[in-house]
Amino acid sequence: MYEQLTEILRESDNIVFFGGAGVSTESDIPDFRSDQGLYNARQNYGMSPEQMLSHSFFMSNTGKFFDYYKNNLIYTEAMPNDAHKVLAELEKMGKLKAVVTQNIDGLHQKAGSSRVYELHGSVLRNYCMDCGEYYDLDYIMDSENCDGLIPKCRKCGGTVKPDVVLYEEMLDDEQITGAVDAIGKADTLIIGGTSLVVYPAAGFVNYYRGDKLVLINKSETSFDNRASLVINDSIGKVLKAAFEGI
């Protein structure tokens, strides 16, 4: 199977990668439902991650939101894994045209990818809700910039909100448009580390019009019967092995 993927990579010059939480778990960032996932989080207040990470909870319990957010979604020591690195190398070769990710950790850019559509935003970007002033991750993690656990704007004193899409919020139009356009033009679409059950993001696969759909995931997905190639294994292991054969 690796040889078949190598051949696909070799022949393609407009690859798009669509990735989910399984890409980040290989950098020791937890997903939602695994044994180490957010449902077994360090702090959950007896509530589900969907409740804790909702827009309504952010607005009504901002301090508790940031307590949960900073303790469970921020992994400053996380580094790009083999999947991130191979994708960055494929971009350098001119083969990979875009990465579409549901992850919020910024590891694709850290590995060297430049065209990344972040459907759910990024923990690395933060903005004042009142004046729009930008802040990086270090700023909101520094207790000196916070009222309790809530980061405050140094210009106007407003609350600084992470640029991540919370439950009950809409995806960003610019990210959607870019992702759909890239997927629609791709000659090869590689989907990795996602079970394709989170919508609307999972529905983006339907915009693919090519004939080389590759699914790499540890478990089966509902899209397997539509794929040209299905590999049930670690995304980093598979991409590294296939790339070495090019």
PDB file of C-alpha atoms in Angstrom, residues 73-161:
ATOM      1  CA  LEU A  73      -5.998  23.002  24.747  1.00  0.00           C
ATOM      2  CA  ILE A  74      -2.618  24.700  25.008  1.00  0.00           C
ATOM      3  CA  TYR A  75       0.489  22.569  24.397  1.00  0.00           C
ATOM      4  CA  THR A  76       3.402  24.948  23.977  1.00  0.00           C
ATOM      5  CA  GLU A  77       5.972  22.130  23.918  1.00  0.00           C
ATOM      6  CA  ALA A  78       4.312  20.262  21.035  1.00  0.00           C
ATOM      7  CA  MET A  79       6.458  19.897  17.918  1.00  0.00           C
ATOM      8  CA  PRO A  80       5.646  18.947  14.308  1.00  0.00           C
ATOM      9  CA  ASN A  81       5.644  15.209  13.682  1.00  0.00           C
ATOM     10  CA  ASP A  82       6.476  13.220  10.536  1.00  0.00           C
ATOM     11  CA  ALA A  83       3.101  14.012   8.954  1.00  0.00           C
ATOM     12  CA  HIS A  84       3.619  17.772   9.292  1.00  0.00           C
ATOM     13  CA  LYS A  85       7.194  17.515   8.035  1.00  0.00           C
ATOM     14  CA  VAL A  86       6.391  15.408   4.964  1.00  0.00           C
ATOM     15  CA  LEU A  87       3.566  17.739   3.954  1.00  0.00           C
ATOM     16  CA  ALA A  88       5.914  20.717   4.219  1.00  0.00           C
ATOM     17  CA  GLU A  89       8.454  18.900   2.035  1.00  0.00           C
ATOM     18  CA  LEU A  90       5.799  18.073  -0.557  1.00  0.00           C
ATOM     19  CA  GLU A  91       4.920  21.760  -0.699  1.00  0.00           C
ATOM     20  CA  LYS A  92       8.581  22.669  -1.254  1.00  0.00           C
ATOM     21  CA  MET A  93       8.628  20.207  -4.161  1.00  0.00           C
ATOM     22  CA  GLY A  94       5.652  22.007  -5.697  1.00  0.00           C
ATOM     23  CA  LYS A  95       3.378  18.989  -5.342  1.00  0.00           C
ATOM     24  CA  LEU A  96       1.257  19.995  -2.359  1.00  0.00           C
ATOM     25  CA  LYS A  97      -0.828  23.106  -2.992  1.00  0.00           C
ATOM     26  CA  ALA A  98      -2.690  23.412   0.311  1.00  0.00           C
ATOM     27  CA  VAL A  99      -3.335  21.966   3.738  1.00  0.00           C
ATOM     28  CA  VAL A 100      -6.864  22.112   5.110  1.00  0.00           C
ATOM     29  CA  THR A 101      -6.882  21.406   8.836  1.00  0.00           C
ATOM     30  CA  GLN A 102      -9.423  21.098  11.612  1.00  0.00           C
ATOM     31  CA  ASN A 103      -6.635  21.518  14.174  1.00  0.00           C
ATOM     32  CA  ILE A 104      -5.857  24.745  16.018  1.00  0.00           C
ATOM     33  CA  ASP A 105      -2.238  24.177  17.094  1.00  0.00           C
ATOM     34  CA  GLY A 106      -0.325  25.859  14.239  1.00  0.00           C
ATOM     35  CA  LEU A 107       2.011  22.873  13.804  1.00  0.00           C
ATOM     36  CA  HIS A 108       1.650  22.782  10.013  1.00  0.00           C
ATOM     37  CA  GLN A 109       3.069  26.298   9.781  1.00  0.00           C
ATOM     38  CA  LYS A 110       5.740  25.467  12.335  1.00  0.00           C
ATOM     39  CA  ALA A 111       6.846  22.591  10.097  1.00  0.00           C
ATOM     40  CA  GLY A 112       7.110  24.945   7.115  1.00  0.00           C
ATOM     41  CA  SER A 113       3.751  24.748   5.316  1.00  0.00           C
ATOM     42  CA  SER A 114       2.686  28.152   4.031  1.00  0.00           C
ATOM     43  CA  ARG A 115      -0.764  27.651   2.520  1.00  0.00           C
ATOM     44  CA  VAL A 116      -2.824  26.362   5.422  1.00  0.00           C
ATOM     45  CA  TYR A 117      -6.564  26.791   5.781  1.00  0.00           C
ATOM     46  CA  GLU A 118      -7.404  26.568   9.483  1.00  0.00           C
ATOM     47  CA  LEU A 119     -11.114  25.780   9.563  1.00  0.00           C
ATOM     48  CA  HIS A 120     -11.334  26.036  13.353  1.00  0.00           C
ATOM     49  CA  GLY A 121      -8.859  28.886  13.871  1.00  0.00           C
ATOM     50  CA  SER A 122      -5.629  28.900  15.870  1.00  0.00           C
ATOM     51  CA  VAL A 123      -4.609  29.161  19.514  1.00  0.00           C
ATOM     52  CA  LEU A 124      -1.662  31.263  18.350  1.00  0.00           C
ATOM     53  CA  ARG A 125      -3.891  34.215  17.424  1.00  0.00           C
ATOM     54  CA  ASN A 126      -5.931  36.198  19.932  1.00  0.00           C
ATOM     55  CA  TYR A 127      -7.900  39.429  19.601  1.00  0.00           C
ATOM     56  CA  CYS A 128      -9.454  42.005  21.910  1.00  0.00           C
ATOM     57  CA  MET A 129     -13.223  41.720  21.620  1.00  0.00           C
ATOM     58  CA  ASP A 130     -13.594  45.490  21.951  1.00  0.00           C
ATOM     59  CA  CYS A 131     -10.841  47.124  19.886  1.00  0.00           C
ATOM     60  CA  GLY A 132      -9.523  44.204  17.826  1.00  0.00           C
ATOM     61  CA  GLU A 133      -5.914  44.478  19.031  1.00  0.00           C
ATOM     62  CA  TYR A 134      -3.912  41.331  18.200  1.00  0.00           C
ATOM     63  CA  TYR A 135      -2.099  39.251  20.812  1.00  0.00           C
ATOM     64  CA  ASP A 136       0.035  36.129  20.575  1.00  0.00           C
ATOM     65  CA  LEU A 137      -0.263  33.021  22.720  1.00  0.00           C
ATOM     66  CA  ASP A 138       2.439  34.102  25.173  1.00  0.00           C
ATOM     67  CA  TYR A 139       0.456  37.217  26.013  1.00  0.00           C
ATOM     68  CA  ILE A 140      -2.710  35.417  27.065  1.00  0.00           C
ATOM     69  CA  MET A 141      -0.773  32.776  28.984  1.00  0.00           C
ATOM     70  CA  ASP A 142       1.083  35.419  31.045  1.00  0.00           C
ATOM     71  CA  SER A 143      -0.803  35.956  34.293  1.00  0.00           C
ATOM     72  CA  GLU A 144       0.425  39.557  34.434  1.00  0.00           C
ATOM     73  CA  ASN A 145      -1.827  40.318  31.475  1.00  0.00           C
ATOM     74  CA  CYS A 146      -4.878  38.711  33.041  1.00  0.00           C
ATOM     75  CA  ASP A 147      -7.629  39.623  35.443  1.00  0.00           C
ATOM     76  CA  GLY A 148      -7.618  36.307  37.239  1.00  0.00           C
ATOM     77  CA  LEU A 149      -7.454  33.903  34.310  1.00  0.00           C
ATOM     78  CA  ILE A 150      -9.059  36.254  31.791  1.00  0.00           C
ATOM     79  CA  PRO A 151      -6.565  38.004  29.449  1.00  0.00           C
ATOM     80  CA  LYS A 152      -7.196  41.712  29.107  1.00  0.00           C
ATOM     81  CA  CYS A 153      -6.248  44.134  26.358  1.00  0.00           C
ATOM     82  CA  ARG A 154      -3.384  46.460  27.247  1.00  0.00           C
ATOM     83  CA  LYS A 155      -4.910  49.198  25.063  1.00  0.00           C
ATOM     84  CA  CYS A 156      -8.552  49.295  26.126  1.00  0.00           C
ATOM     85  CA  GLY A 157      -8.973  46.715  28.899  1.00  0.00           C
ATOM     86  CA  GLY A 158     -11.334  44.534  26.893  1.00  0.00           C
ATOM     87  CA  THR A 159     -11.367  40.751  27.077  1.00  0.00           C
ATOM     88  CA  VAL A 160      -8.951  39.033  24.692  1.00  0.00           C
ATOM     89  CA  LYS A 161     -10.570  36.063  22.925  1.00  0.00           C
TER      90      LYS A 161
END
